[in-house]
Coordinates of C-alpha atoms in Angstrom, one line a residue:
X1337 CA 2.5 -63.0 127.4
X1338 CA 4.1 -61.1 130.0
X1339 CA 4.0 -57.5 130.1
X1340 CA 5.9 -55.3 132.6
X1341 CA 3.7 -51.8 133.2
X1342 CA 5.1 -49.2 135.3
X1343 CA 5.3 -45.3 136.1
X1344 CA 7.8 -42.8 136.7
X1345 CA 6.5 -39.2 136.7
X1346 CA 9.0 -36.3 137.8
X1347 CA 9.0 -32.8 135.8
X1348 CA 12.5 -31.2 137.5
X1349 CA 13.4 -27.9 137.6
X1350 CA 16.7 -27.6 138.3
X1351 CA 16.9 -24.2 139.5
X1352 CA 14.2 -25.1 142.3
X1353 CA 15.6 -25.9 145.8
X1354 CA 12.3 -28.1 146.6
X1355 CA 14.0 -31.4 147.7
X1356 CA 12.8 -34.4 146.0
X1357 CA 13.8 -37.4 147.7
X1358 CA 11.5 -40.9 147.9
X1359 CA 8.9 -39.9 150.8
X1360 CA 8.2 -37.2 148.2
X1361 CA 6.8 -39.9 145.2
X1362 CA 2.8 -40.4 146.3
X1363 CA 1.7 -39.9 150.1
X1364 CA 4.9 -41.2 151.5
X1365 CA 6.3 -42.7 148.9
X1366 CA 6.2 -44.9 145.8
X1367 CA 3.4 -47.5 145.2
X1368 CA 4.8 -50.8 144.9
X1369 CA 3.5 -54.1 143.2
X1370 CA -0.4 -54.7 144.0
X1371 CA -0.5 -51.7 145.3
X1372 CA 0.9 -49.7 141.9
X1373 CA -1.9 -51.4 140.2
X1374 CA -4.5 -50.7 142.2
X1375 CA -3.6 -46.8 142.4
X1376 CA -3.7 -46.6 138.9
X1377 CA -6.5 -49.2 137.8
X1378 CA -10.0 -47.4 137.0
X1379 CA -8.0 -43.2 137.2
X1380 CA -7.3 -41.3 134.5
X1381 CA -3.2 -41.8 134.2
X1382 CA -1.4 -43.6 131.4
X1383 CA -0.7 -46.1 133.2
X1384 CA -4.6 -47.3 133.8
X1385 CA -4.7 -47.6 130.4
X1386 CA -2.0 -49.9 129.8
X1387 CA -3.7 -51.9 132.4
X1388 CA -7.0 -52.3 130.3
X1389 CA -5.1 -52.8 127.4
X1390 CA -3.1 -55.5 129.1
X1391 CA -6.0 -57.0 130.4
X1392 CA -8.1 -57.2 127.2
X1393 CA -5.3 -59.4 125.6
X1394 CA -5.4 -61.2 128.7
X1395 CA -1.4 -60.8 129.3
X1396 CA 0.0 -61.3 132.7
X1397 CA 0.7 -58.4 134.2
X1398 CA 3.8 -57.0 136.4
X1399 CA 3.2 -53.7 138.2
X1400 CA 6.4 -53.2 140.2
X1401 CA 6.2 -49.5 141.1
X1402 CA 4.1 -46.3 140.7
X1403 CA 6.4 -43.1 141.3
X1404 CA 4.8 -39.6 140.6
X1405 CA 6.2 -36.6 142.3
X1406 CA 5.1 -32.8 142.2
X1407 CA 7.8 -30.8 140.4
X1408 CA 11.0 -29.8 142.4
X1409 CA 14.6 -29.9 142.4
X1410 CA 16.3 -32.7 141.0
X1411 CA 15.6 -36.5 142.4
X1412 CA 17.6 -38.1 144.9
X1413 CA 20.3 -40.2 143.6
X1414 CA 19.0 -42.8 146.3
X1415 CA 15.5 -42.2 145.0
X1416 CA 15.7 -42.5 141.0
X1417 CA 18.1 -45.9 141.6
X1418 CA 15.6 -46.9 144.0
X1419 CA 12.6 -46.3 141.4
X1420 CA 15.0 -47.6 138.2
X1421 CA 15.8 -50.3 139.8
X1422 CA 12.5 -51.5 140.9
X1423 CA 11.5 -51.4 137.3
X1424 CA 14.7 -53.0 135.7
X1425 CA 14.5 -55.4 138.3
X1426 CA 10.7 -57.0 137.6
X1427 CA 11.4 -56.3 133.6
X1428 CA 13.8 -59.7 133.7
X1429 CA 11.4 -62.6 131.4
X1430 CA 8.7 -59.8 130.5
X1431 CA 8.1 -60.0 126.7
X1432 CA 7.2 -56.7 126.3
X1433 CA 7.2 -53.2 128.9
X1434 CA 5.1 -50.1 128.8
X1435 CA 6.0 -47.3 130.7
X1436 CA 4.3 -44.6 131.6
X1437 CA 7.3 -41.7 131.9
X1438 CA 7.0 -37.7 132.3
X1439 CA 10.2 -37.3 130.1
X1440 CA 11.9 -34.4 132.0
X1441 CA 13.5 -36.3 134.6
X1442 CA 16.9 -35.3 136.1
X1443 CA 18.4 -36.7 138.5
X1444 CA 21.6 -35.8 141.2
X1445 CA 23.5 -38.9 139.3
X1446 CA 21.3 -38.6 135.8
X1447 CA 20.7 -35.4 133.6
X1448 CA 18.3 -37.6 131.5
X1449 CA 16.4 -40.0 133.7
X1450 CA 13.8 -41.5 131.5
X1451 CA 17.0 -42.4 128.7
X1452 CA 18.9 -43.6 131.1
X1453 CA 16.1 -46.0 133.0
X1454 CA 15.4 -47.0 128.9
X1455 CA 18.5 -47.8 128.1
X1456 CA 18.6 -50.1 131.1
X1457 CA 15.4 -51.8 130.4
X1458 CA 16.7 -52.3 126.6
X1459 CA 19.9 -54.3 127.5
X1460 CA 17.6 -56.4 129.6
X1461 CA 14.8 -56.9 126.4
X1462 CA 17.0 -56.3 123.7
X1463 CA 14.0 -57.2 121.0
X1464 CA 11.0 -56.9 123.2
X1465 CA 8.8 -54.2 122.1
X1466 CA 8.9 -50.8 124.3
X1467 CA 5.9 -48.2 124.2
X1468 CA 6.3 -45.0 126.4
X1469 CA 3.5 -42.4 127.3
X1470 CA 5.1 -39.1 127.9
X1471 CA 4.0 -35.7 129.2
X1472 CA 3.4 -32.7 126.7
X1473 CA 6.4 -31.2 128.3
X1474 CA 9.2 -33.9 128.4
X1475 CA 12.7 -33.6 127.0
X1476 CA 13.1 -36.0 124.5
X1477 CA 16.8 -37.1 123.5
X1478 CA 18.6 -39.1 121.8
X1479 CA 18.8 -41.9 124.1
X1480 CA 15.2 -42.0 124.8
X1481 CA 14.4 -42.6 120.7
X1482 CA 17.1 -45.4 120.7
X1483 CA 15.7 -47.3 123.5
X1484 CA 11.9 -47.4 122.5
X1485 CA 9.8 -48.3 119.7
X1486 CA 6.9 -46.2 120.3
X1487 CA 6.9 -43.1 122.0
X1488 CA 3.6 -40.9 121.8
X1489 CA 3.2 -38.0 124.1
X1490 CA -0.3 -36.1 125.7
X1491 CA -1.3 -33.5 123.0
X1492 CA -3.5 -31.4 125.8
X1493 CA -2.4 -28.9 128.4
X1494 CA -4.2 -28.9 130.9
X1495 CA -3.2 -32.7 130.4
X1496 CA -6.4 -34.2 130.3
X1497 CA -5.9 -36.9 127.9
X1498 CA -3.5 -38.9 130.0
X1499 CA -5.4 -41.8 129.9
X1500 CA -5.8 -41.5 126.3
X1501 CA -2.2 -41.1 125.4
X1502 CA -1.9 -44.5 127.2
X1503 CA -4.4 -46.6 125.3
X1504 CA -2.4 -44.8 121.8
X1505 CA 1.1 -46.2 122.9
X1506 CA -0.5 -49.5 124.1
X1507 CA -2.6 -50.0 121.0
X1508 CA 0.8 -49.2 119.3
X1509 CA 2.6 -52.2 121.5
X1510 CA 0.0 -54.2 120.4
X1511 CA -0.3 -54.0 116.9
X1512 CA 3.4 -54.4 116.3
X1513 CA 3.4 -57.8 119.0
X1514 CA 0.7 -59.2 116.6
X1515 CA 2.6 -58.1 113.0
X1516 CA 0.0 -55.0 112.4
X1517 CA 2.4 -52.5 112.3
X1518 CA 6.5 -51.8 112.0
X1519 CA 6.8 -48.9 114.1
X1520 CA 9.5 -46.3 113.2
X1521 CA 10.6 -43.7 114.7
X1522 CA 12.2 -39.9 113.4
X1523 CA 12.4 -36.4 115.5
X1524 CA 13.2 -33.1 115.2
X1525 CA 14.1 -31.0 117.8
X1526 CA 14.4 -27.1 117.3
X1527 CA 17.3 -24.9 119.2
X1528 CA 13.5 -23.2 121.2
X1529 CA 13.1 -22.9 124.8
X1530 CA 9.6 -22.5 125.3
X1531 CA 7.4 -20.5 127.6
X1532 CA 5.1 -22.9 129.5
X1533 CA 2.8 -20.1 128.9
X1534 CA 3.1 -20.6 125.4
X1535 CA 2.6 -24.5 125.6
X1536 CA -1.0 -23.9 126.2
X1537 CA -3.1 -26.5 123.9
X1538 CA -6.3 -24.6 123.0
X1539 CA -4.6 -21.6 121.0
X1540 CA -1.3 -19.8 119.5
X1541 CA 1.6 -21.3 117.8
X1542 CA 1.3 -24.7 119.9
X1543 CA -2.4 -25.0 118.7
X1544 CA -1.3 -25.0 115.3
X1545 CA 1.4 -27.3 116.0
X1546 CA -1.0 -29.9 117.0
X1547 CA -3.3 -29.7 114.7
X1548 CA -0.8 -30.3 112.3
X1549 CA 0.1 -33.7 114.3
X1550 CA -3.2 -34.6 114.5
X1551 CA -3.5 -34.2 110.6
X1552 CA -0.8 -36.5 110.0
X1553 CA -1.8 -39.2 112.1
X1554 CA -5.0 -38.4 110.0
X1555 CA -2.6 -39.2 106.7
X1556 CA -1.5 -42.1 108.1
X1557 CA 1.2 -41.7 110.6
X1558 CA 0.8 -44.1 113.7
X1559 CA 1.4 -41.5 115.7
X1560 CA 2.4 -37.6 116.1
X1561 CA 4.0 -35.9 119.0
X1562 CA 4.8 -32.1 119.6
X1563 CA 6.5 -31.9 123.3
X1564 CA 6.8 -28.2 124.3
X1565 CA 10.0 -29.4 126.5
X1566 CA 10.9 -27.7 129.9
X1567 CA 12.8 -25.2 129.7
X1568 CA 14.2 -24.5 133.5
X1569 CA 15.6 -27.3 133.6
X1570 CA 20.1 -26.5 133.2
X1571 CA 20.8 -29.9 130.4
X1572 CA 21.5 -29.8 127.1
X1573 CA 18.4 -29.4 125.1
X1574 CA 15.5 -28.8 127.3
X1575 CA 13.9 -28.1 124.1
X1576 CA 10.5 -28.5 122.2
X1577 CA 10.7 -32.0 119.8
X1578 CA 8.6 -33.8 117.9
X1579 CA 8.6 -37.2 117.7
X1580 CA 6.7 -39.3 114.5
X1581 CA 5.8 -43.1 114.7
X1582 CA 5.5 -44.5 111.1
X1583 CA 4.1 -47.3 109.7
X1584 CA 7.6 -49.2 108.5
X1585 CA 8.4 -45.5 106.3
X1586 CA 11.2 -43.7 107.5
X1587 CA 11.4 -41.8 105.0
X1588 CA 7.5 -40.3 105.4
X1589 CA 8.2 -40.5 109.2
X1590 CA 11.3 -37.8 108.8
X1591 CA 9.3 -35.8 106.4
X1592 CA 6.5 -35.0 108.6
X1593 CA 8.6 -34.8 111.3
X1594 CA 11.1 -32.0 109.4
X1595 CA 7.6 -30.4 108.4
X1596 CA 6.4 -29.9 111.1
X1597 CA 9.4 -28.9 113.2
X1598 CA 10.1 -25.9 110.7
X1599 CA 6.6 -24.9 111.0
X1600 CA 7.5 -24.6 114.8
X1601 CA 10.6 -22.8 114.2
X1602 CA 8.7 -20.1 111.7
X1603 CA 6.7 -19.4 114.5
X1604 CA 9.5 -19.5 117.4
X1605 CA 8.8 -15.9 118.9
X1606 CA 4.8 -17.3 119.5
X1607 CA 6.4 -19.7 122.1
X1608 CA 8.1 -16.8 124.4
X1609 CA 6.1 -15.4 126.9
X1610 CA 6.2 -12.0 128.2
X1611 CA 5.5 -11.0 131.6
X1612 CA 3.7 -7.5 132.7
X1613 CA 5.6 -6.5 136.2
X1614 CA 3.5 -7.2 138.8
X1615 CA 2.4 -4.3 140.1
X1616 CA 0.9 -3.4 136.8
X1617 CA -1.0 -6.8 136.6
X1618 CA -2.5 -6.3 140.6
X1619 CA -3.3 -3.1 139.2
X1620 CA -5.5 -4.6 136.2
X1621 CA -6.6 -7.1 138.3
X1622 CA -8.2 -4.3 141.0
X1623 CA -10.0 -2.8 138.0
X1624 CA -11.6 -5.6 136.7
X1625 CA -12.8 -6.1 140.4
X1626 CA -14.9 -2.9 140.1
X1627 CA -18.7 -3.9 139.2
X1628 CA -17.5 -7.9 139.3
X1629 CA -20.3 -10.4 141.0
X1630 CA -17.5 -13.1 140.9
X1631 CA -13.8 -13.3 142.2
X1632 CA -10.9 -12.6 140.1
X1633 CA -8.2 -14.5 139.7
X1634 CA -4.6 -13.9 140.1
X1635 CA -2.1 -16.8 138.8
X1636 CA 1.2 -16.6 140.6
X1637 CA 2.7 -18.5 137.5
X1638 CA 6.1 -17.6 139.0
X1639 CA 5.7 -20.0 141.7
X1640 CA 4.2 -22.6 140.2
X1641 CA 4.0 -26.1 142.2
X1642 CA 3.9 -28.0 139.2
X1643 CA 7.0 -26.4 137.6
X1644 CA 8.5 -26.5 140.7
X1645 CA 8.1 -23.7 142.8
X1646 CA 8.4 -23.5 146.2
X1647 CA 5.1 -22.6 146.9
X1648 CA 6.2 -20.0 149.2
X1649 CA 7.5 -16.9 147.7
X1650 CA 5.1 -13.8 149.3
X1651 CA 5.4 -11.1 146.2
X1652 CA 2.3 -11.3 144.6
X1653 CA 0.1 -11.1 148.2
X1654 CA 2.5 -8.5 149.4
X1655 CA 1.7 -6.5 146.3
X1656 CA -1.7 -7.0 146.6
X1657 CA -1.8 -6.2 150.3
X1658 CA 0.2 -2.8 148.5
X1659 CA -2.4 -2.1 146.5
X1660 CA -5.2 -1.8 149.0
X1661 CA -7.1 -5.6 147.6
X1662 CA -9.7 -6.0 149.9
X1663 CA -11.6 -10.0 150.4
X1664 CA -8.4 -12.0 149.0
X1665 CA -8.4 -16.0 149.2
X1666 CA -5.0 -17.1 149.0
X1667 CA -3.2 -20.1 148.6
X1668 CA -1.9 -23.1 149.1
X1669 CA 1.1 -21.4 150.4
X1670 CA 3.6 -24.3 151.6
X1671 CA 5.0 -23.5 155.0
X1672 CA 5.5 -26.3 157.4
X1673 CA 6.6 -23.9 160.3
X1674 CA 3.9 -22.0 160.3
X1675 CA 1.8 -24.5 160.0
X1676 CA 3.3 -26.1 163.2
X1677 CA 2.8 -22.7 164.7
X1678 CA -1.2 -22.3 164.0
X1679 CA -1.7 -26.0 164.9
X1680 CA -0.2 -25.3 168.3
X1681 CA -2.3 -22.4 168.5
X1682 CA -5.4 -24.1 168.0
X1683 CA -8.8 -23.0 165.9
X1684 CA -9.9 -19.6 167.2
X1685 CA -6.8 -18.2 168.6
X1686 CA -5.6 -15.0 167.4
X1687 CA -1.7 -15.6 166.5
X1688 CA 0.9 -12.9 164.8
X1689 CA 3.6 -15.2 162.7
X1690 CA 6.6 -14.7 159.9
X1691 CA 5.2 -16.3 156.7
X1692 CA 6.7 -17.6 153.7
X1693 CA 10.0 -16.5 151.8
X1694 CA 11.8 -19.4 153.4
X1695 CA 13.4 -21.1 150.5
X1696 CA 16.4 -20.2 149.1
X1697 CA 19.0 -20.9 146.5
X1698 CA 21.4 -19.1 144.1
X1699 CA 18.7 -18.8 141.8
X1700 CA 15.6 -17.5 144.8
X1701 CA 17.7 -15.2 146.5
X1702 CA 17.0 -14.7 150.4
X1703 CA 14.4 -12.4 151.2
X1704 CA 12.0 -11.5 154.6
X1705 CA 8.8 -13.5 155.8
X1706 CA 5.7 -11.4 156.0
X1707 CA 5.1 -10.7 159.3
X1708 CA 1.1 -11.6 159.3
X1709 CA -1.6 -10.9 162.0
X1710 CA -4.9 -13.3 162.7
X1711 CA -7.0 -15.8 163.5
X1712 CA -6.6 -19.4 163.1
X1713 CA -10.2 -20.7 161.5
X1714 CA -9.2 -24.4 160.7
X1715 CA -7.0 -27.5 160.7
X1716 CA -7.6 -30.3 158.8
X1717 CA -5.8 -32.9 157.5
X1718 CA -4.7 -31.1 154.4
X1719 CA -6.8 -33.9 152.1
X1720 CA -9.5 -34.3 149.5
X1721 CA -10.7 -36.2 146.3
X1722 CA -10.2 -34.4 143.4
X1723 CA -13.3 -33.8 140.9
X1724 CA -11.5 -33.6 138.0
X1725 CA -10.8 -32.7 135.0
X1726 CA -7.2 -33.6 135.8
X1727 CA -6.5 -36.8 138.1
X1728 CA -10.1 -37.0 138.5
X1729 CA -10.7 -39.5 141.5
X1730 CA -7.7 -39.7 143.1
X1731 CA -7.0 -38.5 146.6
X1732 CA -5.1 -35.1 147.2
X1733 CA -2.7 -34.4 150.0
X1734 CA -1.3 -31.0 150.9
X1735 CA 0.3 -32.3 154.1
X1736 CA -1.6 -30.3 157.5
X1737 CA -3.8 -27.6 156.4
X1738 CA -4.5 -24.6 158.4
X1739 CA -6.2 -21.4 157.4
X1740 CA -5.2 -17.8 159.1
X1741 CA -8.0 -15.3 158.7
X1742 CA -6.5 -11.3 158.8
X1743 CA -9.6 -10.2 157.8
X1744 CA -8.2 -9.1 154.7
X1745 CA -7.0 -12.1 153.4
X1746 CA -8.3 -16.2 154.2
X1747 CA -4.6 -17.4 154.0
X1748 CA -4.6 -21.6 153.5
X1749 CA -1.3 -22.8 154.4
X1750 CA 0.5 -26.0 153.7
X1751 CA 2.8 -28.6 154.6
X1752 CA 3.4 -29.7 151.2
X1753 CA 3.9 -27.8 148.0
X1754 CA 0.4 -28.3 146.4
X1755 CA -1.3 -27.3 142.6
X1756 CA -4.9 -25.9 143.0
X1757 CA -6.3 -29.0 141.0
X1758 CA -9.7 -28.2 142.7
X1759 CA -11.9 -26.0 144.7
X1760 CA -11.5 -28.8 147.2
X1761 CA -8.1 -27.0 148.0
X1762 CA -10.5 -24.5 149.5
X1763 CA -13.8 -26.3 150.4
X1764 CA -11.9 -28.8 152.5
X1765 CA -10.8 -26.2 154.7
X1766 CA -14.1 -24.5 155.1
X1767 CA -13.6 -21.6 152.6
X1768 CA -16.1 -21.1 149.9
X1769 CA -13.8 -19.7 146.7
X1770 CA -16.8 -18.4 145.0
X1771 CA -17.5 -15.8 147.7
X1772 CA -14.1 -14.4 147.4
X1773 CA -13.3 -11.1 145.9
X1774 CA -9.5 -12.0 144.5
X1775 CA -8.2 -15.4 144.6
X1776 CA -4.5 -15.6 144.9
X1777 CA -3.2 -19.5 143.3
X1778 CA 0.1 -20.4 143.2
X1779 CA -0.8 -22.1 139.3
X1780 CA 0.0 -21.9 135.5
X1781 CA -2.8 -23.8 133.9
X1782 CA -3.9 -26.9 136.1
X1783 CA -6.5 -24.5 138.0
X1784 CA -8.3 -23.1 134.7
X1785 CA -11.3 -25.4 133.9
X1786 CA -11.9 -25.9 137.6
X1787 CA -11.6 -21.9 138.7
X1788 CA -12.4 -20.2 135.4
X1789 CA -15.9 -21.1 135.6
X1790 CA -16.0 -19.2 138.6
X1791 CA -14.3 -16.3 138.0
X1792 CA -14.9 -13.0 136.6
X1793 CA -11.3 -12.5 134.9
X1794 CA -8.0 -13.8 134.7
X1795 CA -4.7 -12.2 135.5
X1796 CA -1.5 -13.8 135.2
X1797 CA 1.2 -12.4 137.5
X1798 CA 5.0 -13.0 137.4
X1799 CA 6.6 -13.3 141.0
X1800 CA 10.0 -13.7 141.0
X1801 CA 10.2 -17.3 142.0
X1802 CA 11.9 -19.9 140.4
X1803 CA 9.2 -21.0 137.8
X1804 CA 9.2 -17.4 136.5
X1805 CA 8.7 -16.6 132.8
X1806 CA 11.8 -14.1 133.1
X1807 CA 14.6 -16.4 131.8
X1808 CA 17.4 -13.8 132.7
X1809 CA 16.6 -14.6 136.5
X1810 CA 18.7 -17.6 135.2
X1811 CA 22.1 -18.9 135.2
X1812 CA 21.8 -21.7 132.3
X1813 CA 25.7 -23.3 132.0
X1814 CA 24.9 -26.6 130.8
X1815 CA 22.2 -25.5 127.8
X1816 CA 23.9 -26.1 124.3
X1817 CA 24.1 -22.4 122.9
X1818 CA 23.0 -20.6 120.7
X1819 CA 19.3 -21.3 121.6
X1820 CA 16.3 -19.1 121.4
X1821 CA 15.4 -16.7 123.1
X1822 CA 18.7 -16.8 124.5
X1823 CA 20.3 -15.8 121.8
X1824 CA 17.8 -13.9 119.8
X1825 CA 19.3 -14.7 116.7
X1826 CA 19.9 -18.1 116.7
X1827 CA 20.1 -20.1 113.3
X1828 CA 18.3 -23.6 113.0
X1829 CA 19.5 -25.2 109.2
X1830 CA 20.2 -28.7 110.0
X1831 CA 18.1 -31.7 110.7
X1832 CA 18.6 -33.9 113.8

């Protein structure tokens, strides 16, 4: 048996100006044949786990490519073809495919990459079984339920069952190629734009959502998705879905899938998120300083690398700056220039630079660098091996690293756009986080189980970058309307 396994990871936001060509899909680019397997064998990704799985039924495997981008503007035209076609390419004589897929793909010449590269990889296998492993926050549509047979999605954010939600699909694959089960497939997908914020597995509405699909697949269904969607992203329906794989029962499939959906949409306003204005959350933030033996940490959710901020919008530190903080650890803030600038410098020179606020589009309009004041204290390479829980084991790369000390504020800047997976971000520039008094992180969730532990408290803070909460910073044209909240009172009466 011949089983084609592959990956193709991009969450885009359409609104961010981040580039995204090919060079920007692992270190320097895609991982290609033995090299795609050897990323992934023995990590945590979906895609390792369709290699044990393959393994164990002793099926020869074909690992064409291993694509996996931070979030950004859309992909390349060059770039998806170059990915899709990699994968189409090697699926010719495979009896069955696996694909590990984010499921919020667009691209410059696709506004739904993963149905598009499915329905590709379908005319080529017309009745070879096709599993998928999908990110909490894809955007399922129509084409991507008429091209596979199982679809299951990760049911954690922080996404920490990756792996997991790999061995589910491929167990799936299996047990229909050996006449165990008849998968069918049936999804609902509400008129909601959610909050990322409200996407959060542990608690609210989305809690409650999962535990629903985890009770079903309790019941009996093979398997039970809820996929928050993402929402900046100017298609259709960038909206939450869920998706149910039955046993050969439509019927019960649509049912729990209808149940569930309706249990969503009763609980719609639970999925917006509400942002304070910043100055009031530096403001909390200061007081919970007072007595603190631990830093506190401010989330810059607004430019968030891994909804695709730029990495390099200066609101929250300038407010901070504002408000008198004192003993700030900040970053990564992605600036290749100045980063060119402090390496030219060289450690220990005192250097005065323009920072930040570089990137601009229609919707991150222009605004001034902040004119900044210190000494350099490192370069490095900008890399380290991340300690988990997310992508534990693999190696990180922020591009150059350099840190400017203002004596105010330890400033790590970046080549790359980067997420704070790990206090490695910090400790592999020779800053100890813990002995911080406010850490700045350009994050939404990814830093939480690694920084929490170490903090005192938690503020989030809405900059007005392009992964903001504030969907009025927004020009959606493309979005079918009415949609909530949008339109606050949209209707939702039909079934898909």
């Amino acid at each position: 048996m011949k089983i084609l396994i592959a990956r193709m990871n991009h969450e885009t936001n359409t609104f961010s100006p981040v580039e995204t060509p090919l060079a920007a899909f692992g270190r320097y680019g895609p991982s290609y044949a033995r090299a795609a397997f050897e990323e992934n064998k023995g990590m945590q990704t979906a895609m390792a786990a369709f290699i044990d799985a393959a393994e164990r039924a002793h099926a020869e495997i074909v690992t064409p490519i291993s694509a996996m981008a931070n979030p950004s503007g859309p992909v390349d035209a060059a770039a998806y073809d170059a990915i899709c076609d990699a994968i189409v390419t090697a699926a010719t004589g495979c009896d069955a495919a696996l694909l590990d897929l984010h499921g919020a793909m667009v691209a410059e010449n696709s506004t739904d990459g993963e149905g598009d590269l499915l329905a590709r990889v379908r005319a080529l296998l017309p009745h070879a079984p096709i599993a998928v492993a999908l990110d909490l926050h894809g955007n399922v549509t129509q084409k991507m339920i008429d091209n596979a047979d199982v679809i299951v999605s990760f049911k954690t954010y922080p996404h920490v069952d990756m792996y997991e939600t790999g061995a589910h699909a491929a167990r799936l694959l299996f047990d229909m190629i050996e006449g165990r089960a008849q998968p069918m497939i049936a999804w609902r997908q509400p008129p909601l734009l959610t909050h990322t914020l409200r996407s959060a597995s542990a608690d609210g509405a989305m809690k409650r959502a999962l535990d629903a699909a985890r009770a079903a697949e309790a019941d009996g269904m093979l398997a039970v998705s809820v996929l928050a969607g993402f929402s900046l992203a100017d298609i259709p329906a960038p909206c939450i879905s869920v998706v149910v794989v039955s046993n050969g029962e439509r019927a019960a499939a649509e049912a729990v899938a209808e149940r569930i959906a309706r249990q969503i949409w009763d609980e719609r306003d639970d999925f917006v998120y509400r942002s304070a204005p910043l100055a009031e959350s530096v403001a909390r933030a200061a007081s919970l300083a007072r007595g603190a033996d631990k830093p506190v940490l401010l989330l810059d959710h607004g430019d968030n690398c891994m909804s695709g901020g730029t990495c390099d919008t200066m609101d929250l530190l300038e407010e901070a700056l504002k408000q008198g903080l004192e003993g700030i650890v900040s970053g990564p803030l992605c600036d290749p220039q100045a980063v060119a600038a402090l390496a030219a410098a060289n450690v220990g020179s005192t250097v005065t630079l323009a920072i930040g606020n570089k990137l601009t589009n229609d919707a991150l309009p222009a605004r001034s660098p902040l004119a900044m004041s210190g000494v350099v204290r490192a370069l490095t390479d900008g890399e380290y091996v991340i300690s988990g829980p997310t992508y534990t084991g693999q190696r990180a790369y922020m591009g150059r690293a350099a840190v400017l000390d203002t004596g105010t504020v330890k400033l790590v800047v970046t080549e790359r756009t980067h997420e704070p997976w790990d206090l490695g971000v910090f400790e592999s520039v020779g800053i100890d986080p813990r002995r911080a008094r406010f850490l700045l992180l350009k994050s939404r969730m990814y830093c939480r189980p690694v920084f929490m532990p170490i903090a005192a408290a938690l503020v989030e803070c809405d900059s007005r970058g392009v992964t903001s909460s504030d969907y009025a910073l927004f020009s959606f044209e493309h979005v079918k309307r009415p949609v909530y909240p949008l339109d606050p009172h949209t209707e939702w009466a039909t079934t898909n």
